[in-house]
Short mmCIF file of C-alpha atoms and ligand atoms in Angstrom, two decimals:
data_model
loop_
_atom_site.label_atom_id
_atom_site.label_comp_id
_atom_site.label_asym_id
_atom_site.label_seq_id
_atom_site.Cartn_x
_atom_site.Cartn_y
_atom_site.Cartn_z
CA MET H 367 6.28 12.83 -18.07
CA ASN H 368 6.42 11.02 -14.76
CA ARG H 369 4.15 8.06 -14.46
CA ILE H 370 3.04 6.93 -11.01
CA PHE H 371 1.93 3.38 -10.35
CA SER H 372 0.91 2.02 -6.99
CA GLY H 373 -1.41 -0.59 -5.56
CA ILE H 374 -3.12 -1.92 -2.47
CA GLN H 375 -4.22 -5.49 -1.82
CA PRO H 376 -7.94 -6.04 -1.25
CA THR H 377 -7.49 -8.09 1.89
CA ASN H 378 -9.51 -7.01 4.89
CA GLN H 379 -10.05 -3.39 5.70
CA LEU H 380 -7.65 -0.59 4.94
CA HIS H 381 -6.05 0.88 8.04
CA LEU H 382 -4.32 4.01 9.21
CA GLY H 383 -0.92 2.67 8.05
CA ASN H 384 -2.19 2.22 4.48
CA TYR H 385 -3.68 5.69 4.61
CA LEU H 386 -0.71 7.59 6.06
CA GLY H 387 1.99 5.47 4.41
CA ALA H 388 0.46 5.31 0.94
CA LEU H 389 -2.99 6.57 0.06
CA ARG H 390 -2.66 10.09 1.43
CA ASN H 391 0.58 10.54 -0.49
CA TRP H 392 -1.04 9.34 -3.70
CA VAL H 393 -3.68 12.04 -3.32
CA ARG H 394 -0.97 14.64 -2.87
CA LEU H 395 1.05 13.47 -5.84
CA GLN H 396 -1.96 13.27 -8.10
CA ASP H 397 -1.24 16.45 -10.02
CA THR H 398 2.46 15.77 -10.53
CA ALA H 399 2.16 12.85 -12.95
CA GLU H 400 -0.05 10.49 -14.87
CA ASN H 401 -1.41 8.13 -12.23
CA PHE H 402 -2.39 4.46 -12.13
CA PHE H 403 -3.83 3.24 -8.84
CA CYS H 404 -4.59 -0.42 -8.78
CA VAL H 405 -6.53 -2.77 -6.53
CA VAL H 406 -4.16 -5.72 -6.71
CA ASP H 407 -6.55 -8.66 -6.44
CA LEU H 408 -4.11 -11.15 -8.01
CA HIS H 409 -1.66 -10.38 -5.22
CA ALA H 410 -4.40 -10.94 -2.64
CA LEU H 411 -4.78 -14.49 -3.97
CA THR H 412 -1.26 -15.39 -2.80
CA VAL H 413 -2.90 -16.29 0.51
CA PRO H 414 -6.27 -18.10 0.70
CA GLN H 415 -9.27 -15.79 0.16
CA ASP H 416 -12.98 -16.31 0.46
CA PRO H 417 -14.28 -15.44 -3.05
CA GLU H 418 -17.20 -13.34 -1.80
CA SER H 419 -14.99 -11.40 0.64
CA LEU H 420 -12.42 -10.78 -2.10
CA ARG H 421 -15.07 -9.30 -4.39
CA ARG H 422 -16.36 -7.14 -1.56
CA SER H 423 -12.87 -5.98 -0.56
CA THR H 424 -12.04 -5.08 -4.15
CA ARG H 425 -14.99 -2.71 -4.25
CA GLU H 426 -14.28 -1.46 -0.74
CA VAL H 427 -10.67 -0.57 -1.56
CA THR H 428 -11.89 1.18 -4.71
CA ALA H 429 -14.28 3.16 -2.53
CA ALA H 430 -11.44 3.97 -0.13
CA PHE H 431 -9.29 5.35 -2.97
CA ILE H 432 -12.07 7.68 -4.05
CA ALA H 433 -13.16 8.62 -0.51
CA ALA H 434 -9.57 9.53 0.38
CA GLY H 435 -9.41 11.92 -2.57
CA ILE H 436 -8.24 10.02 -5.65
CA ASP H 437 -10.20 11.50 -8.52
CA PRO H 438 -11.28 8.81 -11.00
CA GLU H 439 -11.13 11.40 -13.79
CA ARG H 440 -7.57 12.55 -13.17
CA SER H 441 -6.25 9.14 -12.11
CA VAL H 442 -6.83 5.66 -13.48
CA ILE H 443 -8.40 3.40 -10.84
CA PHE H 444 -8.83 -0.27 -11.73
CA ALA H 445 -8.58 -3.88 -10.57
CA GLN H 446 -5.38 -5.70 -11.53
CA SER H 447 -7.02 -8.91 -12.80
CA THR H 448 -9.11 -7.00 -15.34
CA VAL H 449 -6.01 -6.10 -17.36
CA PRO H 450 -4.57 -9.52 -18.35
CA GLY H 451 -1.22 -7.97 -19.26
CA HIS H 452 -0.21 -7.96 -15.56
CA ALA H 453 -0.16 -11.75 -15.39
CA GLU H 454 1.39 -12.07 -18.86
CA LEU H 455 4.24 -9.67 -18.21
CA GLY H 456 4.67 -11.31 -14.80
CA TRP H 457 5.46 -14.58 -16.57
CA LEU H 458 7.81 -12.93 -19.05
CA LEU H 459 9.75 -11.14 -16.32
CA GLY H 460 9.88 -14.32 -14.25
CA THR H 461 11.96 -15.87 -17.02
CA LEU H 462 14.75 -13.41 -16.31
CA THR H 463 14.56 -13.13 -12.53
CA PRO H 464 17.16 -15.22 -10.68
CA MET H 465 15.79 -17.16 -7.72
CA GLY H 466 18.59 -15.72 -5.63
CA TRP H 467 16.97 -12.29 -5.91
CA LEU H 468 13.65 -13.64 -4.66
CA ASN H 469 15.32 -15.54 -1.82
CA ARG H 470 16.43 -12.21 -0.38
CA MET H 471 12.89 -10.81 -0.07
CA THR H 472 12.12 -10.26 3.59
CA GLN H 473 8.34 -10.20 3.09
CA PHE H 474 8.38 -13.73 1.71
CA LYS H 475 10.45 -14.90 4.64
CA GLU H 476 8.04 -13.26 7.08
CA LYS H 477 4.87 -14.46 5.38
CA SER H 478 6.01 -18.01 4.73
CA GLY H 479 7.59 -18.30 8.18
CA LYS H 480 8.29 -21.86 9.21
CA HIS H 481 6.02 -23.22 6.47
CA ARG H 482 8.27 -22.51 3.53
CA GLU H 483 7.78 -25.83 1.82
CA GLU H 484 3.98 -25.54 1.94
CA SER H 485 3.69 -21.88 0.90
CA GLY H 486 2.50 -21.23 -2.62
CA LEU H 487 4.58 -20.43 -5.67
CA GLY H 488 2.52 -17.23 -6.02
CA LEU H 489 3.68 -15.97 -2.64
CA TYR H 490 7.27 -16.57 -3.71
CA SER H 491 6.93 -14.90 -7.11
CA TYR H 492 4.77 -12.09 -5.67
CA PRO H 493 7.50 -9.44 -6.23
CA VAL H 494 7.82 -10.42 -9.92
CA LEU H 495 4.12 -9.73 -10.44
CA MET H 496 4.61 -6.45 -8.60
CA ALA H 497 7.45 -5.56 -10.97
CA ALA H 498 5.14 -6.41 -13.88
CA ASP H 499 2.45 -4.10 -12.44
CA ILE H 500 4.82 -1.16 -12.50
CA LEU H 501 6.65 -1.93 -15.74
CA LEU H 502 3.48 -2.69 -17.70
CA TYR H 503 2.87 1.08 -17.60
CA LYS H 504 6.56 2.03 -17.78
CA GLY H 505 5.99 3.49 -14.32
CA THR H 506 8.69 5.87 -13.13
CA HIS H 507 7.59 6.60 -9.54
CA VAL H 508 6.07 4.24 -7.01
CA PRO H 509 4.71 5.82 -3.80
CA VAL H 510 4.64 3.16 -1.06
CA GLY H 511 5.27 2.64 2.63
CA GLU H 512 8.69 1.58 3.87
CA ASP H 513 7.81 -2.14 3.84
CA GLN H 514 7.49 -2.16 0.04
CA LYS H 515 10.82 -0.49 -0.68
CA GLN H 516 12.67 -3.76 -1.20
CA HIS H 517 10.06 -4.90 -3.74
CA VAL H 518 10.32 -1.67 -5.74
CA GLU H 519 14.10 -2.00 -5.75
CA LEU H 520 13.68 -5.52 -7.12
CA ALA H 521 11.44 -4.10 -9.86
CA ARG H 522 14.33 -1.76 -10.75
CA ASP H 523 16.72 -4.71 -10.92
CA ILE H 524 14.30 -6.68 -13.11
CA ALA H 525 13.84 -3.69 -15.44
CA GLY H 526 17.63 -3.41 -15.69
CA ALA H 527 17.97 -7.14 -16.39
CA PHE H 528 15.41 -6.91 -19.21
CA ASN H 529 17.09 -3.88 -20.75
CA ARG H 530 20.52 -5.53 -20.65
CA ARG H 531 19.28 -8.84 -22.04
CA TYR H 532 17.57 -7.21 -25.03
CA GLY H 533 20.05 -4.38 -25.47
CA VAL H 534 17.60 -1.46 -25.30
CA GLU H 535 16.47 0.96 -22.61
CA TYR H 536 12.93 -0.36 -22.87
CA PHE H 537 11.77 -0.03 -19.27
CA PRO H 538 12.58 3.03 -17.16
CA LEU H 539 14.04 2.11 -13.76
CA PRO H 540 11.19 2.87 -11.33
CA GLU H 541 11.92 4.76 -8.12
CA PRO H 542 10.30 4.17 -4.76
CA VAL H 543 8.75 7.35 -3.32
CA ILE H 544 8.63 7.01 0.44
CA GLN H 545 7.36 10.04 2.19
CA GLY H 546 7.77 11.37 5.66
CA GLN H 547 7.73 9.94 9.12
CA ALA H 548 4.52 7.95 8.57
CA ALA H 549 6.12 5.49 6.16
CA ARG H 550 6.03 2.85 8.88
CA ILE H 551 3.10 2.97 11.29
CA MET H 552 3.32 0.34 14.02
CA SER H 553 0.71 -1.89 15.67
CA LEU H 554 -1.18 -0.33 18.57
CA ARG H 555 -0.63 -3.53 20.57
CA ASP H 556 3.09 -3.95 19.94
CA GLY H 557 5.37 -1.09 18.92
CA SER H 558 7.85 -3.47 17.33
CA LYS H 559 5.39 -4.86 14.73
CA LYS H 560 3.99 -2.90 11.81
CA MET H 561 0.29 -2.12 11.69
CA SER H 562 -1.08 -4.78 9.37
CA LYS H 563 -4.32 -5.96 7.79
CA SER H 564 -3.44 -9.52 8.70
CA ASP H 565 -2.88 -8.99 12.43
CA GLU H 566 -5.36 -11.20 14.31
CA SER H 567 -6.23 -8.46 16.76
CA ASP H 568 -8.47 -5.71 15.46
CA TYR H 569 -7.22 -3.62 18.40
CA SER H 570 -3.82 -3.49 16.69
CA ARG H 571 -5.07 -1.15 13.97
CA ILE H 572 -7.42 1.74 13.23
CA ASN H 573 -9.54 0.87 10.17
CA LEU H 574 -10.64 3.62 7.84
CA THR H 575 -14.26 2.67 8.50
CA ASP H 576 -14.02 2.53 12.33
CA ASP H 577 -16.55 4.78 14.04
CA ALA H 578 -15.69 7.35 16.72
CA ASP H 579 -16.31 4.92 19.59
CA ALA H 580 -14.10 2.22 18.10
CA ILE H 581 -11.30 4.70 17.43
CA ALA H 582 -11.44 6.09 20.98
CA LEU H 583 -11.53 2.59 22.48
CA LYS H 584 -8.60 1.34 20.39
CA PHE H 585 -6.38 4.29 21.31
CA ARG H 586 -7.41 3.96 24.97
CA LYS H 587 -6.40 0.29 24.92
CA ALA H 588 -3.23 0.95 22.92
CA LYS H 589 -0.12 -0.37 24.61
CA SER H 590 1.84 2.26 26.52
CA ASP H 591 4.60 2.35 29.10
CA SER H 592 4.52 3.77 32.60
CA ASP H 593 6.54 6.98 32.08
CA ASN H 594 5.19 10.38 31.23
CA LEU H 595 5.91 11.62 27.72
CA PRO H 596 9.42 12.95 27.12
CA ASP H 597 10.31 16.55 26.42
CA THR H 598 12.78 15.83 23.63
CA LYS H 599 12.67 13.59 20.58
CA ASP H 600 15.68 11.67 21.92
CA GLY H 601 13.54 10.70 24.87
CA LEU H 602 11.49 8.51 22.50
CA THR H 603 14.43 6.16 21.98
CA GLY H 604 13.62 2.73 23.33
CA ARG H 605 9.94 3.67 23.74
CA PRO H 606 8.41 2.34 20.51
CA GLU H 607 4.78 2.71 21.62
CA ALA H 608 5.24 6.36 22.62
CA GLU H 609 7.13 7.00 19.40
CA ASN H 610 4.39 5.41 17.31
CA LEU H 611 1.54 7.41 18.88
CA ILE H 612 3.51 10.64 18.59
CA THR H 613 4.31 9.82 14.96
CA ILE H 614 0.65 9.16 14.18
CA TYR H 615 -0.34 12.42 15.87
CA ALA H 616 2.33 14.31 13.90
CA ALA H 617 1.22 12.78 10.60
CA LEU H 618 -2.48 13.43 11.19
CA SER H 619 -1.93 16.99 12.41
CA GLU H 620 0.70 17.67 9.73
CA GLN H 621 3.32 18.76 12.22
CA SER H 622 6.84 17.56 12.83
CA VAL H 623 7.58 15.00 15.54
CA ASP H 624 9.55 17.71 17.40
CA GLN H 625 6.49 19.96 17.50
CA VAL H 626 4.28 17.18 18.84
CA VAL H 627 6.88 16.16 21.44
CA ALA H 628 6.94 19.78 22.63
CA GLN H 629 3.14 19.89 22.74
CA PHE H 630 2.88 16.83 25.01
CA ALA H 631 6.15 17.23 26.96
CA GLY H 632 5.76 15.76 30.45
CA SER H 633 2.09 14.80 29.93
CA GLN H 634 0.59 11.46 30.78
CA PHE H 635 -0.02 8.97 27.99
CA SER H 636 -3.77 9.26 28.56
CA LYS H 637 -3.75 12.90 27.43
CA LEU H 638 -2.05 12.00 24.16
CA LYS H 639 -4.43 9.08 23.62
CA THR H 640 -7.55 11.21 24.13
CA GLU H 641 -6.36 13.97 21.84
CA LEU H 642 -5.16 11.47 19.26
CA ALA H 643 -8.58 9.81 19.22
CA ASP H 644 -10.29 13.17 18.64
CA LEU H 645 -7.87 14.05 15.86
CA ALA H 646 -8.20 10.65 14.17
CA VAL H 647 -12.00 10.85 14.27
CA GLU H 648 -11.89 14.34 12.76
CA LYS H 649 -9.65 13.16 9.89
CA LEU H 650 -11.09 9.70 9.25
CA ALA H 651 -14.82 10.15 9.83
CA PRO H 652 -15.43 11.96 6.51
CA ILE H 653 -13.50 9.25 4.64
CA GLY H 654 -15.45 6.45 6.33
CA ALA H 655 -18.75 8.20 5.64
CA ARG H 656 -17.92 8.73 1.98
CA MET H 657 -16.82 5.09 1.68
CA ARG H 658 -20.15 3.88 3.03
CA GLU H 659 -21.98 6.14 0.60
CA LEU H 660 -19.93 4.80 -2.35
CA MET H 661 -20.39 1.21 -1.22
CA SER H 662 -24.15 1.65 -1.27
CA ASP H 663 -24.05 2.07 -5.06
CA GLN H 664 -22.21 -0.97 -6.33
CA ALA H 665 -23.26 -0.40 -9.94
CA GLU H 666 -21.57 3.00 -9.93
CA LEU H 667 -18.37 1.59 -8.41
CA ASP H 668 -18.33 -1.16 -11.03
CA ARG H 669 -18.86 1.41 -13.77
CA LEU H 670 -15.88 3.45 -12.53
CA LEU H 671 -13.72 0.31 -12.32
CA LYS H 672 -14.63 -0.69 -15.85
CA LEU H 673 -13.74 2.74 -17.15
CA GLY H 674 -10.41 2.44 -15.34
CA THR H 675 -9.78 -0.97 -16.91
CA GLU H 676 -10.27 0.45 -20.38
CA ARG H 677 -7.93 3.36 -19.77
CA ALA H 678 -5.30 1.12 -18.15
CA ALA H 679 -5.44 -1.47 -20.94
CA ALA H 680 -5.02 1.23 -23.59
CA VAL H 681 -1.65 2.12 -22.07
CA ALA H 682 -0.61 -1.39 -21.04
CA ASN H 683 -1.29 -3.35 -24.23
CA PRO H 684 1.19 -1.60 -26.54
CA ILE H 685 3.89 -1.79 -23.83
CA LEU H 686 3.27 -5.53 -23.43
CA ARG H 687 3.38 -6.02 -27.22
CA GLY H 688 6.68 -4.13 -27.37
CA ALA H 689 8.17 -6.47 -24.75
CA GLN H 690 6.83 -9.54 -26.59
CA ASP H 691 8.40 -8.32 -29.84
CA LEU H 692 11.77 -7.74 -28.19
CA MET H 693 11.63 -11.22 -26.67
CA GLY H 694 10.97 -12.89 -30.01
CA LEU H 695 7.37 -13.96 -29.57
CA VAL H 696 5.31 -14.30 -32.75
CA ARG H 697 2.01 -12.47 -32.55
P1 LIG Y 1979 -0.27 -3.54 0.89
O1 LIG Y 1979 -1.65 -3.81 0.38
O2 LIG Y 1979 0.28 -4.43 1.94
O3 LIG Y 1979 -0.19 -2.09 1.46
C1 LIG Y 1979 -0.60 -0.98 0.70
C2 LIG Y 1979 0.28 0.22 0.97
O4 LIG Y 1979 0.24 0.58 2.36
C3 LIG Y 1979 1.57 0.66 2.86
N1 LIG Y 1979 1.55 0.20 4.26
C4 LIG Y 1979 2.01 0.91 5.30
N2 LIG Y 1979 2.57 2.14 5.37
C5 LIG Y 1979 2.92 2.58 6.60
N3 LIG Y 1979 2.74 1.86 7.75
C6 LIG Y 1979 2.20 0.63 7.71
N4 LIG Y 1979 2.01 -0.05 8.84
C7 LIG Y 1979 1.80 0.11 6.44
N5 LIG Y 1979 1.23 -1.06 6.05
C8 LIG Y 1979 1.09 -0.98 4.71
C9 LIG Y 1979 2.39 -0.28 1.98
O5 LIG Y 1979 3.75 0.04 2.00
C10 LIG Y 1979 1.75 -0.05 0.62
O6 LIG Y 1979 2.30 1.09 0.02
N6 LIG Y 1979 2.83 -5.27 -2.55
C11 LIG Y 1979 1.98 -4.15 -2.25
C12 LIG Y 1979 0.90 -3.92 -3.28
C13 LIG Y 1979 1.38 -3.80 -4.67
C14 LIG Y 1979 2.07 -2.70 -5.24
C15 LIG Y 1979 2.27 -3.02 -6.61
C16 LIG Y 1979 2.51 -1.49 -4.71
C17 LIG Y 1979 1.22 -4.71 -5.68
N7 LIG Y 1979 1.74 -4.23 -6.84
C18 LIG Y 1979 2.94 -2.14 -7.47
C19 LIG Y 1979 3.18 -0.62 -5.59
C20 LIG Y 1979 3.39 -0.94 -6.93
C21 LIG Y 1979 1.33 -4.43 -0.92
O7 LIG Y 1979 1.23 -5.54 -0.48
O8 LIG Y 1979 0.74 -3.41 -0.34
#
């Protein structure tokens, strides 16, 4: 049986990149495996968080999972910190992860930037906790956007290191599942940067809860260049903003990039932007509305999360105990 594990950090609002690169694929994969979808609050703490905002975001991301179509009956939805095994296995795996492997992680380099000496140990060991997330469930498939591929590959290496050290095939080697052209959605303000929750400008991203006016305004203000749209896909080369908007349109309308290029061949950018705004509103408005509805009943969200915690722990605890036994820990 395949076992899917994936997670999203409860930092700020979820955006179109999270939806098209991850969440929508989770919904589609839901019937192919046993699924664990996690709100990774311990990962969020690797950069400073306001406690009240973190609590709110954790519930909001839970609401987004459900609003996007994750069924809390068929899939296990829970918050990472409520299953202590994540942090415990994180420590155990850290004992067999060479620092050289972590030094290669591009996300750490990007996030720590010039402030390497001041950035926290948690930010550095972030990928080890991520490996623990997946391996704690013996996860086999990990649907993520392109930016997380390197971390999932590290999780494979760590699983391999554990198996070699203890001489058994204890952990399966998890595979990244990266789907389609929307695996890397770029900022609306700069086609060379990925759309990100942490970008200072809210105009750089479409949030799942943006209303129709905000969506239309953000696409209207999106960076563009002065040419009309090309009539072949090759014509997108060197035009990252045009490529990004066409990619988003293709993903939302479930067409290929070639089809969308043909549809807008020779048109002005403004035409694509207007139609893209209409399409995005049509696809996102029901999700935003459902999220608001779910957020208005916090007790129900908390009940669903608690149920998820119990189901997750029931799978995780024996796997953690097995690892502890292999490692020689007395229980
Ligand atoms: P996070 O919270 O940054 O992002 C959540 C998911 O959204 C995808 N994503 C994107 N996809 C396309 N275009 C974009 N611009 C874009 N931005 C984000 C990410 O690839 C991700 O799939 N480390 C993870 C969370 C995590 C995790 C895990 C994932 C913790 N433990 C275990 C899988 C398995 C992260 O920071 O995601």
